[in-house]
CSV table of C-alpha atoms and ligand atoms in Angstrom, one decimal:
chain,number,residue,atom,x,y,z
A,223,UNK,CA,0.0,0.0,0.0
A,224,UNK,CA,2.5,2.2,0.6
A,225,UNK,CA,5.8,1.1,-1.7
A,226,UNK,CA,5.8,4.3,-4.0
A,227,UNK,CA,5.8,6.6,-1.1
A,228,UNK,CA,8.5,3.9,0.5
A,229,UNK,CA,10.6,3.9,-2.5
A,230,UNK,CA,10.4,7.8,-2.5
A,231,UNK,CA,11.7,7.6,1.5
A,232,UNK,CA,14.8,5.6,-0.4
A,233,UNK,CA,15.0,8.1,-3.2
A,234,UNK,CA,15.4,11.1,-0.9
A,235,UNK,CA,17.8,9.1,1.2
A,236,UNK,CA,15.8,9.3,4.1
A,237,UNK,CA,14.4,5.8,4.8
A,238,UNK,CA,14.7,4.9,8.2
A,239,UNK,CA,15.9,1.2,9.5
A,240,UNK,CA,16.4,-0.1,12.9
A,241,UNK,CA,19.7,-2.0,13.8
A,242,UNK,CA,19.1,-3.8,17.4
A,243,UNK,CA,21.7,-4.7,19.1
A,244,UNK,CA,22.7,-8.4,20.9
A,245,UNK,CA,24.5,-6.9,23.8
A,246,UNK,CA,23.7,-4.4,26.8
A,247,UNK,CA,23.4,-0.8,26.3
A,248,UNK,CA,27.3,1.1,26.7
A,249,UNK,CA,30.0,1.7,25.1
A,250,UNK,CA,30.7,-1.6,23.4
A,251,UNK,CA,27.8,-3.2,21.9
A,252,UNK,CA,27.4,-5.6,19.7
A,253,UNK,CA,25.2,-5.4,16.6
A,254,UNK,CA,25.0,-8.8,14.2
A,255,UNK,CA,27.6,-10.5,15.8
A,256,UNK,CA,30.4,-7.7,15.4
A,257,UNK,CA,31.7,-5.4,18.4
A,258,UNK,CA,31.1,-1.7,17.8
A,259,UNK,CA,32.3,1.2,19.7
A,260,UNK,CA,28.8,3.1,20.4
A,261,UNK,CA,29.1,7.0,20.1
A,262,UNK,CA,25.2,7.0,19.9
A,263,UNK,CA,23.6,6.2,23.7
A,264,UNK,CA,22.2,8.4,25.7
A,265,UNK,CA,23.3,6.6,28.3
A,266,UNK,CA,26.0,9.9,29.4
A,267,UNK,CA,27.0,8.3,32.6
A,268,UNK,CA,26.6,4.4,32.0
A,269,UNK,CA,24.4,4.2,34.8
A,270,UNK,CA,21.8,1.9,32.4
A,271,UNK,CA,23.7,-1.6,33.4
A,272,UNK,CA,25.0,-0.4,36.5
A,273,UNK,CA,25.7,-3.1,39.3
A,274,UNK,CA,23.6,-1.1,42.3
A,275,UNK,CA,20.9,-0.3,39.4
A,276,UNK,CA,20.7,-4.0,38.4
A,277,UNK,CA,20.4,-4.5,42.1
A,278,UNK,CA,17.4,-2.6,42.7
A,279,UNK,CA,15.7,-3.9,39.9
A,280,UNK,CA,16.0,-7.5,41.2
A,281,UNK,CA,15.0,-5.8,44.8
A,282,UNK,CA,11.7,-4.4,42.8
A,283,UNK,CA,10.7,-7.8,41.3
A,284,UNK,CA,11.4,-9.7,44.2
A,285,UNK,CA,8.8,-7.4,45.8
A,286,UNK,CA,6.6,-6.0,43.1
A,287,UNK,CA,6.7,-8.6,40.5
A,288,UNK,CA,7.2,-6.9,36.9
A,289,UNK,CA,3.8,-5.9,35.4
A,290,UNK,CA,1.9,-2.6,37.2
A,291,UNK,CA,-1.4,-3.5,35.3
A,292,UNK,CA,-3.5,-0.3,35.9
A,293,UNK,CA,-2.9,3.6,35.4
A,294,UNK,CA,-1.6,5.7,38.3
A,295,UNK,CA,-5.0,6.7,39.5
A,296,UNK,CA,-5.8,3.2,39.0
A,297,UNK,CA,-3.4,1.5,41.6
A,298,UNK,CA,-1.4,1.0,39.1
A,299,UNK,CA,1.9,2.5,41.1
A,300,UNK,CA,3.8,1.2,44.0
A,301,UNK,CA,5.1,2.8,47.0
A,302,UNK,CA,8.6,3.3,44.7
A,303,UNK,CA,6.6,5.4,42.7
A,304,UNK,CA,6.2,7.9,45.3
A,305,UNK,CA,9.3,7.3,47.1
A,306,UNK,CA,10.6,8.6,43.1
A,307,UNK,CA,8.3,11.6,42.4
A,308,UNK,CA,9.5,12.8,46.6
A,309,UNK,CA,13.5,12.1,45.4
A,310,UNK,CA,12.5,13.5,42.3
A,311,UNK,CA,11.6,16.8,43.9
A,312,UNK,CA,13.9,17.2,46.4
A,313,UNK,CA,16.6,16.7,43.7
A,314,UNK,CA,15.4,19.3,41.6
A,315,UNK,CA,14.7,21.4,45.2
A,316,UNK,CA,10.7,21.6,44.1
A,317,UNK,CA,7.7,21.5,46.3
A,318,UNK,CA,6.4,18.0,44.1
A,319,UNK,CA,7.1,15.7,41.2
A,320,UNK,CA,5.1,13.8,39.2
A,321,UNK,CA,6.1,10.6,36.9
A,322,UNK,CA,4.9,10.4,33.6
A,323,UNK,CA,6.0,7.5,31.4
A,324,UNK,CA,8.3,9.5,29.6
A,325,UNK,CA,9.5,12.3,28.0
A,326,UNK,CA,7.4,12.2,25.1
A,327,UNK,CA,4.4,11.4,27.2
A,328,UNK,CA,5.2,14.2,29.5
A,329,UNK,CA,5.4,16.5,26.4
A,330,UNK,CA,2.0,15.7,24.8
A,331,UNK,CA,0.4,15.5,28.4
A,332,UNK,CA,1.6,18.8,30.5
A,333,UNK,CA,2.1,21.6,27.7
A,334,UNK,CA,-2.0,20.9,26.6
A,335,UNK,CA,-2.6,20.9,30.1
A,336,UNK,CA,-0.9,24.0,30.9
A,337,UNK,CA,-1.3,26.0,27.9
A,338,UNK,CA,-5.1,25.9,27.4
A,339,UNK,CA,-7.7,27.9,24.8
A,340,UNK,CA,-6.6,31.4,24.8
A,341,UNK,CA,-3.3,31.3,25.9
A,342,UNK,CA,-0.1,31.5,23.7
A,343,UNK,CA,2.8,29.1,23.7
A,344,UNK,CA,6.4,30.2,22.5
A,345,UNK,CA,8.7,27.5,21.6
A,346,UNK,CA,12.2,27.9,20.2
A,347,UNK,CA,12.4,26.4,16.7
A,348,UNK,CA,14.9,23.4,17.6
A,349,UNK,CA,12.6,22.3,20.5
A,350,UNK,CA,12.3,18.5,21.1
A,351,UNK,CA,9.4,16.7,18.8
A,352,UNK,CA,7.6,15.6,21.7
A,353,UNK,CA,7.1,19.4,22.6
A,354,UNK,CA,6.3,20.3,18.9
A,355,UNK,CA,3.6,17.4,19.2
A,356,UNK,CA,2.6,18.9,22.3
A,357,UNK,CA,2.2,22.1,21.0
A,358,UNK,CA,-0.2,20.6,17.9
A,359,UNK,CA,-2.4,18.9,21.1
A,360,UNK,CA,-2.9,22.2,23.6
A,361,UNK,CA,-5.3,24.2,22.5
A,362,UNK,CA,-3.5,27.4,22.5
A,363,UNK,CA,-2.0,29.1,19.9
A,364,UNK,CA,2.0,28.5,19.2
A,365,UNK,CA,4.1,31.3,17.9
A,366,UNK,CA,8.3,29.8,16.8
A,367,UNK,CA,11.1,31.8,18.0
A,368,UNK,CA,14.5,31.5,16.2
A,369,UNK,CA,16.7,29.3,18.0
A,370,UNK,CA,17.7,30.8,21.0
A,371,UNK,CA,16.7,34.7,19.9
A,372,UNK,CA,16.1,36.2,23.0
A,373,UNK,CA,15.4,39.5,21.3
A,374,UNK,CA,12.9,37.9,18.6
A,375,UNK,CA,11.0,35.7,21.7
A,376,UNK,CA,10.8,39.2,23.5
A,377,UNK,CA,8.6,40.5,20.1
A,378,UNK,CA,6.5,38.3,20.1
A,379,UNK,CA,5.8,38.4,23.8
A,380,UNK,CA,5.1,42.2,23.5
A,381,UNK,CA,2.8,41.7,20.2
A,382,UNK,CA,1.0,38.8,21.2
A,383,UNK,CA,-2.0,39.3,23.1
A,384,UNK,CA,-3.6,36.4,25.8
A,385,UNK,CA,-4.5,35.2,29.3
A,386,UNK,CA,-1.7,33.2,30.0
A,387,UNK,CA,1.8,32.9,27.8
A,388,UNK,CA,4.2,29.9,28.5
A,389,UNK,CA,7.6,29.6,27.3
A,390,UNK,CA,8.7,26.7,26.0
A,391,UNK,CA,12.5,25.5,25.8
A,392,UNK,CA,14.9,22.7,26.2
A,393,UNK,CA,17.3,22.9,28.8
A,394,UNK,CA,19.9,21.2,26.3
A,395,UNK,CA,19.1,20.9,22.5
A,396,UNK,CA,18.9,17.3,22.0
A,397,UNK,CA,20.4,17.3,18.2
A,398,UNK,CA,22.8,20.4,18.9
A,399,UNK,CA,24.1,19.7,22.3
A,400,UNK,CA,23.9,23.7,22.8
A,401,UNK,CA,22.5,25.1,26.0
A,402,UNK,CA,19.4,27.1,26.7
A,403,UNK,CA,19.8,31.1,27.2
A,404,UNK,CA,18.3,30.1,30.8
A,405,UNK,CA,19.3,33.0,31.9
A,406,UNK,CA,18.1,35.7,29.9
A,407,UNK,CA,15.2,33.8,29.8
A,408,UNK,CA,14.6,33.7,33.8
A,409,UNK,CA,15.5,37.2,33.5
A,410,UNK,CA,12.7,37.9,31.0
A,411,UNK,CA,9.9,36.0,32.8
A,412,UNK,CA,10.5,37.8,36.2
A,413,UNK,CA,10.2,41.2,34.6
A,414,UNK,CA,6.9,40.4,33.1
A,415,UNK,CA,5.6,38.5,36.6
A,416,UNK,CA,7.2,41.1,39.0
A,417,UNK,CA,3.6,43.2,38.7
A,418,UNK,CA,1.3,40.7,38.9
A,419,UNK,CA,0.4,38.5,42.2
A,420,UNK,CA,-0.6,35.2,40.0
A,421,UNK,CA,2.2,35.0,37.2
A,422,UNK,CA,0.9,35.1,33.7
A,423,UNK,CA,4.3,33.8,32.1
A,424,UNK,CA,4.9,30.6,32.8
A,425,UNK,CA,8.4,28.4,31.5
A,426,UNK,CA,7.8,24.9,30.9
A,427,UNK,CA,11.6,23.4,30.1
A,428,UNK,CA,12.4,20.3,28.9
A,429,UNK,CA,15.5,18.8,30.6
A,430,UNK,CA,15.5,15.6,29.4
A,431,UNK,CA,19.8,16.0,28.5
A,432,UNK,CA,20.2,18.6,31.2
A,433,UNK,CA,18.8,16.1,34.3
A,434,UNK,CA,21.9,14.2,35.4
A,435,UNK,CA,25.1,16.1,33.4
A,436,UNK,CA,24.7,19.9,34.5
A,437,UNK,CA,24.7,21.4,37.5
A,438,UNK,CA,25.6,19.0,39.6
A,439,UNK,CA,22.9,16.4,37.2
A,440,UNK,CA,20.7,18.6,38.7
A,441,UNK,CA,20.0,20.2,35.5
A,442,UNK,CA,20.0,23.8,33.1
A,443,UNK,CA,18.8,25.7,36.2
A,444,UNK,CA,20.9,24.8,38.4
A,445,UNK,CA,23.7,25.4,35.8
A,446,UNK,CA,23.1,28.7,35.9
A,447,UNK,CA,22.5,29.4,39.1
A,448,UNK,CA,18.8,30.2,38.9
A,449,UNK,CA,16.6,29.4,41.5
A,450,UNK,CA,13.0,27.7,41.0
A,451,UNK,CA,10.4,30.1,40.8
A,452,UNK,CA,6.5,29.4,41.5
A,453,UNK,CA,6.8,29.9,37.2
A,454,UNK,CA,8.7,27.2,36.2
A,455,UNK,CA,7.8,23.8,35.2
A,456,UNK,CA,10.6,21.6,34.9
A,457,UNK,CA,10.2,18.2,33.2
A,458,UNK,CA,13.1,16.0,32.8
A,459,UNK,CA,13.6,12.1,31.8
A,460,UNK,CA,15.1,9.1,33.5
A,461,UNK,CA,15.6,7.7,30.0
A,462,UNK,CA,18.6,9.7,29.0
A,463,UNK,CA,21.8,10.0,31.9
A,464,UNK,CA,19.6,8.2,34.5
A,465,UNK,CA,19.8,5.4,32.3
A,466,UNK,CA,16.5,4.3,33.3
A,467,UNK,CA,12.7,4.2,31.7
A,468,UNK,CA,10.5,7.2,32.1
A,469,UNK,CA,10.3,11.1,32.8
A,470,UNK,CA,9.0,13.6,35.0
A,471,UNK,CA,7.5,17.1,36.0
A,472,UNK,CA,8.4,19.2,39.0
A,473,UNK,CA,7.3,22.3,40.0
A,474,UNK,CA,4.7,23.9,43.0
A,475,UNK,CA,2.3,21.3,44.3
A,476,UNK,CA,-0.6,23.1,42.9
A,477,UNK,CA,0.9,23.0,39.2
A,478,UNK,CA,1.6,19.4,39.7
A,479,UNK,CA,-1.7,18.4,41.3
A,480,UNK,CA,-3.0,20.3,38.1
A,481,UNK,CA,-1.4,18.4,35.8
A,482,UNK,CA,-2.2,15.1,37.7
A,483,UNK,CA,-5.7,16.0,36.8
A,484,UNK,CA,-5.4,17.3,33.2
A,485,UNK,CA,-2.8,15.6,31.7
A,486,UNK,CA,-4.3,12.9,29.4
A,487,UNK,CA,-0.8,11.0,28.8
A,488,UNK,CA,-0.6,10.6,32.7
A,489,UNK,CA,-3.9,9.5,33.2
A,490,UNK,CA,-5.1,7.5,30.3
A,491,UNK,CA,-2.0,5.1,30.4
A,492,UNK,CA,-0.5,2.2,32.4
A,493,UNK,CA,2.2,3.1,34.9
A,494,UNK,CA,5.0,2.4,34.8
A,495,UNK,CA,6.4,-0.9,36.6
A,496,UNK,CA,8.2,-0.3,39.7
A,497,UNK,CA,11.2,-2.1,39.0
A,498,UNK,CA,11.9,0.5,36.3
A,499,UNK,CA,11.2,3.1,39.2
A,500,UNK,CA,13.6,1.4,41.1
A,501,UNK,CA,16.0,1.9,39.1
A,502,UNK,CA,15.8,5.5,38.6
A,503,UNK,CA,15.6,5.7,42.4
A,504,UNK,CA,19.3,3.9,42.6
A,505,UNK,CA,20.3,6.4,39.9
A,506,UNK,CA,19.6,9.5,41.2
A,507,UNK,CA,21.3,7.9,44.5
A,508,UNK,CA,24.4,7.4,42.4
A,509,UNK,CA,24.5,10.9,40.8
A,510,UNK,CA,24.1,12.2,44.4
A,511,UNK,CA,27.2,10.0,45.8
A,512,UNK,CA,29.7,9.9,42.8
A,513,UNK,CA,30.6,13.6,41.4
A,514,UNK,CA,33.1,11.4,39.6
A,515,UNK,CA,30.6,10.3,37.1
A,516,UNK,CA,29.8,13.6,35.7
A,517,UNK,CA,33.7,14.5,35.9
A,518,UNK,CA,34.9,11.6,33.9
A,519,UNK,CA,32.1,12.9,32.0
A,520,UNK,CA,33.2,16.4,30.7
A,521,UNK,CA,36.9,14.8,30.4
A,522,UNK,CA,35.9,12.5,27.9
A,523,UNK,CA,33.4,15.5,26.0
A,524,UNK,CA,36.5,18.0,26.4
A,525,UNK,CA,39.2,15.1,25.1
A,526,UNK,CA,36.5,13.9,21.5
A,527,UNK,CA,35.8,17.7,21.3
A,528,UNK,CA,39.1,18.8,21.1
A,529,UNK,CA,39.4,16.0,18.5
A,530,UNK,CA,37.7,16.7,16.3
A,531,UNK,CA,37.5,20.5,16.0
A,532,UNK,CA,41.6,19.9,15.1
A,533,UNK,CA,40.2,17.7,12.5
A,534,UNK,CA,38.4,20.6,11.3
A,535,UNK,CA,34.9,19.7,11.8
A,536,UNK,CA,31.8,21.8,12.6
A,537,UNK,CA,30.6,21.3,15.7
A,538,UNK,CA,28.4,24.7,15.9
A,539,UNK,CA,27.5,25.8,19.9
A,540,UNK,CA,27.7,22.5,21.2
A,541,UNK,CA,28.4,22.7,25.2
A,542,UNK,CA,27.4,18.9,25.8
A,543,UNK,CA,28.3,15.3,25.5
A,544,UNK,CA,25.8,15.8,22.6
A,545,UNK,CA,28.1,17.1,19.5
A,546,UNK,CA,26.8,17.1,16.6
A,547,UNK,CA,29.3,16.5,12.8
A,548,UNK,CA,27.5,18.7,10.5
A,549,UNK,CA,28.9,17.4,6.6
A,550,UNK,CA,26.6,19.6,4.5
A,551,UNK,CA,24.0,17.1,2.7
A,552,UNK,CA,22.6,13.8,3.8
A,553,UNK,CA,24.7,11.7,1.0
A,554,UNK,CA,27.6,13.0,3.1
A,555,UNK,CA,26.6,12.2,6.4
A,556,UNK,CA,25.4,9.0,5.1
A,557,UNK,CA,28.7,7.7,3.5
A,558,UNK,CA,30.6,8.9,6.8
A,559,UNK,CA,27.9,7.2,9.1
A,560,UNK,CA,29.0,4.2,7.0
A,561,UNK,CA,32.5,4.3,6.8
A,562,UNK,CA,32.6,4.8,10.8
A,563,UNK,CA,30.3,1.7,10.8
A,564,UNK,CA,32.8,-0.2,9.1
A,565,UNK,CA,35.6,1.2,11.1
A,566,UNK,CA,33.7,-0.8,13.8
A,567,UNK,CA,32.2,2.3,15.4
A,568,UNK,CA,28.3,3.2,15.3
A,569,UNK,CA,27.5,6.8,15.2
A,570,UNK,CA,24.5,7.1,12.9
A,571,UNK,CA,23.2,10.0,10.7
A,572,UNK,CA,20.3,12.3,11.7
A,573,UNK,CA,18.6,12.9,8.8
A,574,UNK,CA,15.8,15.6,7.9
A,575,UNK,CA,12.9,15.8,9.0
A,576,UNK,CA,14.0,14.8,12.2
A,577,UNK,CA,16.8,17.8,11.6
A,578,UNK,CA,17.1,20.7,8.8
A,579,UNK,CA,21.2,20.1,8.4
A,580,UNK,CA,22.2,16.2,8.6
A,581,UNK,CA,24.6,15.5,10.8
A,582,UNK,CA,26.4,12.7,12.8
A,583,UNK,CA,25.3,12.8,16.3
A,584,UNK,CA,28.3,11.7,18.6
A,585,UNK,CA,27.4,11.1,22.3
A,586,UNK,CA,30.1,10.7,24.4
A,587,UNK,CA,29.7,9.1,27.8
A,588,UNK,CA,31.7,8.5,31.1
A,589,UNK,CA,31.9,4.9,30.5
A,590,UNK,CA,34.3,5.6,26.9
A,591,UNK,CA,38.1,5.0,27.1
A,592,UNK,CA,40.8,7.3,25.9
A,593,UNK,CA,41.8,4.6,23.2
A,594,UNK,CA,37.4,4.4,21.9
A,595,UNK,CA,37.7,8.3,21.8
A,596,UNK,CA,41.2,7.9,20.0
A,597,UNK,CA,40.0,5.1,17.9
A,598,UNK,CA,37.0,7.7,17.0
A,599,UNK,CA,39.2,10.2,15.8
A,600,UNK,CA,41.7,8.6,14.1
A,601,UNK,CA,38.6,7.1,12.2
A,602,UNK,CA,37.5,10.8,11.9
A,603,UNK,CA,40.8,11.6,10.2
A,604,UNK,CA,41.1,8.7,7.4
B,537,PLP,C1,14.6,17.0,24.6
B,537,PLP,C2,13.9,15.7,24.7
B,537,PLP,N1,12.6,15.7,25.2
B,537,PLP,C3,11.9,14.6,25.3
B,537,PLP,C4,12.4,13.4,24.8
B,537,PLP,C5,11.6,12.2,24.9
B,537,PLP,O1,12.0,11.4,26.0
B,537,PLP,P1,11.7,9.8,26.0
B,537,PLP,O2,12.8,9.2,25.1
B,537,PLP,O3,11.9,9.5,27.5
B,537,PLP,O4,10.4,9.6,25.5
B,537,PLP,C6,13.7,13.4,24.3
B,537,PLP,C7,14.2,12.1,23.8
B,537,PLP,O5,14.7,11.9,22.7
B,537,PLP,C8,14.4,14.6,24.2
B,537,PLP,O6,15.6,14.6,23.6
C-alpha cells in the first residue's frame, strides 16, 4: 500500500531502518555478531547496566513482580513510585514531582494541560518533537522563536496578546548539544511577573539532557544558578543520563496536582512498573554520591571535542556530551555514518525531517576509554 511513497523515502535518502543490538546498552555493543564502539547512547553516565541499578531492579521484582497493570489513578503505582516523584523533587529542590511515562508522554500531556484555549505558547524552533507534538495537542496558539533569539522571543511576547503565555524550551538541544539562554530567559519572565500576584508567564523546560550532566545532574537551572520560581515547570527524563525508563514534571504542588488531573498521557496510560522506578531511584542515588561520574564525564566530551575540532569539523554551539558533525548534505553524512560503521564504530546520521542540516550525532559518555575516543578520531581523520 504504501511502496511508492516507501521507495520515495529511499529516493530522498531518508528511509529509516532499525539495527538492534545483541548486547547491553554502553559503550561496546554488539550489533550482528560484530563489536562496535557506540558513540550514539544516551546513556551519558553508564548508569543503564549499573551493578547497584541491576540490584534494585532485582529488589523491585522480588517485591513487586514486573507488570503494574493499571494507570496511576488506578493502583497502578507502587510505594517506589512515590518514594521517586519525593527524590525527584527534592533533587530538583521543588515542592512535588510527578512521573509520567516518559519524555514524550510528559510533552504531549503537560504543555495541553498548561497551555489551554486562549493562551499562547512560544517554543524555540529546535525544540524536542515531543514538545512540537505537544504544542499541535494544547489548544492554545503556538508562535516559533529563532533558535535561541532572545530578542525575537521578546517581540513576540510584546505583540501577542492572551490570558496566559508559556515559554517553552529545552534545557539542552537534543540534536545540537547547545544550552538554553536560561538566563536571559529567567531574567525575561521575572520582569513580566514582578507586577502581577498570580504570574501570567509561565516556562515549561524540557530537561531531558540537562537532568543528570549539568549542575551538579541537577540540570539547566541549576547550571546557571537560577533558582526555582513558582513559574517554572521543569520536566526531565530518567531515559537519558539516568539510564532508566521514564520522565518527569516538578514544580509547585498546585501546578503538579494540576497536571495530575489534566494531563491525558498521565492519566489515560499504564504506569510504569516499579522495577523500572527502582532503578531511577538507585540512579539518582548514584549521581548524588559519585561527582566522579559527571567528571569523567566532561573529560571524555573536552578530550573527543578537542578532536575533532583539530580535524576541522563543525561542531556549531555545542556545550554537551551531545556534539553534533554537521557534513553539508545527507549523501555525506550518510557515506561517513557508513564508513565509521565499518571502522567498527556506530554513530549514525540524523537525517531531515528529524533535523534541517544532517549530521552525525556523537554522544560521548563516562563509560568511553581514551583509546574508543582515540579510535574515533583517528577514524574521523582517514
Ligand atoms: C529534549 C527531549 N525531550 C523529550 C524526549 C523524549 O524522551 P523519552 O525518550 O523518554 O520519550 C527526548 C528524547 O529523545 C528529548 O531529547
Amino acid at each position: 500500500m504504501f511502496r511508492e511513497s516507501l521507495t520515495s523515502l529511499k529516493e530522498k535518502n531518508i528511509f529509516r531502518e532499525i539495527k538492534d543490538r545483541e548486547s547491553p546498552q554502553g559503550s561496546r555493543i554488539i550489533i550482528n555478531g560484530k563489536r562496535y564502539i557506540n558513540f550514539s547512547s544516551n546513556d551519558y553516565l553508564g548508569l543503564a547496566n549499573h551493578p547497584a541499578v541491576i540490584k534494585a531492579v532485582k529488589n523491585a521484582i522480588s517485591k513487586f513482580g514486573f507488570g503494574s497493570g493499571a494507570s496511576r489513578l488506578l493502583g497502578g503505582g507502587s510505594t517506589l513510585h512515590k518514594e521517586l516523584e519525593k527524590k525527584t523533587a527534592i533533587f530538583k529542590r521543588r515542592e512535588s514531582a510527578l512521573i509520567f511515562n516518559s519524555g514524550y508522554a510528559a510533552n504531549t500531556g503537560v504543555i495541553p494541560a498548561l497551555a489551554e484555549e486562549g493562551d499562547a505558547v512560544f517554543s524555540d524552533e529546535l525544540n524536542h518533537s515531543s514538545i512540537v507534538d505537544g504544542c499541535r495537542l494544547s489548544k492554545a496558539k503556538t508562535f516559533i522563536y529563532r533558535h535561541k533569539d532572545i530578542s525575537h522571543l521578546k517581540g513576540l511576547l510584546k505583540k501577542v496578546k492572551a490570558r496566559k503565555k508559556i515559554i517553552i524550551t529545552d534545557g539542552v538541544f537534543s540534536m545540537d548539544g547547545d544550552i538554553a539562554p536560561l538566563k536571559d530567559i529567567y531574567n525575561l519572565c521575572l520582569k513580566l511577573n514582578a507586577n502581577s500576584l498570580k504570574p501570567s508567564v509561565l516556562l515549561y523546560m524540557d530537561d531531558a539532557h540537562g537532568t543528570g550532566i549539568l549542575g551538579d545532574g541537577r540540570g539547566s537551572l541549576e547550571h546557571f544558578g537560577l533558582k526555582p520560581k513558582s513559574w517554572i515547570i521543569q520536566m526531565g527524563t530518567f531515559s537519558k543520563a539516568l539510564g532508566s525508563l521514564g520522565a518527569f514534571v516538578a514544580g509547585d504542588k498546585d501546578t503538579i496536582s494540576w497536571i495530575l488531573n489534566n494531563a491525558r498521557s498521565f492519566i489515560f496510560s499504564t504506569a510504569l512498573p516499579s522495577c523500572v522506578i527502582a532503578a531511577s531511584i538507585a540512579s539518582i542515588k548514584l549521581i548524588e554520591d559519585n561527582p566522579s561520574l559527571i567528571k569523567k564525564l566532561r573529560i571524555n566530551r573536552e578530550r573527543t571535542v578537542k578532536g575533532v575540532l583539530k580535524l576541522g569539523y563543525d561542531i556549531t554551539d555545542s556545550e554537551t556530551p551531545i556534539i553534533p558533525i554537521k557534513t553539508g548534505s545527507i549523501e555525506k553524512t550518510l557515506q561517513l555514518s557508513r564508513y565509521l560503521f565499518k571502522k567498527g564504530i556506530y554513530a549514525p546520521a540524523i537525517r531531515p525531517p528529524t533535523v534541517k542540516e544532517p549530521r552525525i550525532r556523537l554522544t560521548v559518555t563516562a563509560t568511553h576509554t581514551d583509546e574508543d575516543i582515540e579510535i574515533l578520531i583517528g577514524a574521523f581523520n582517514k
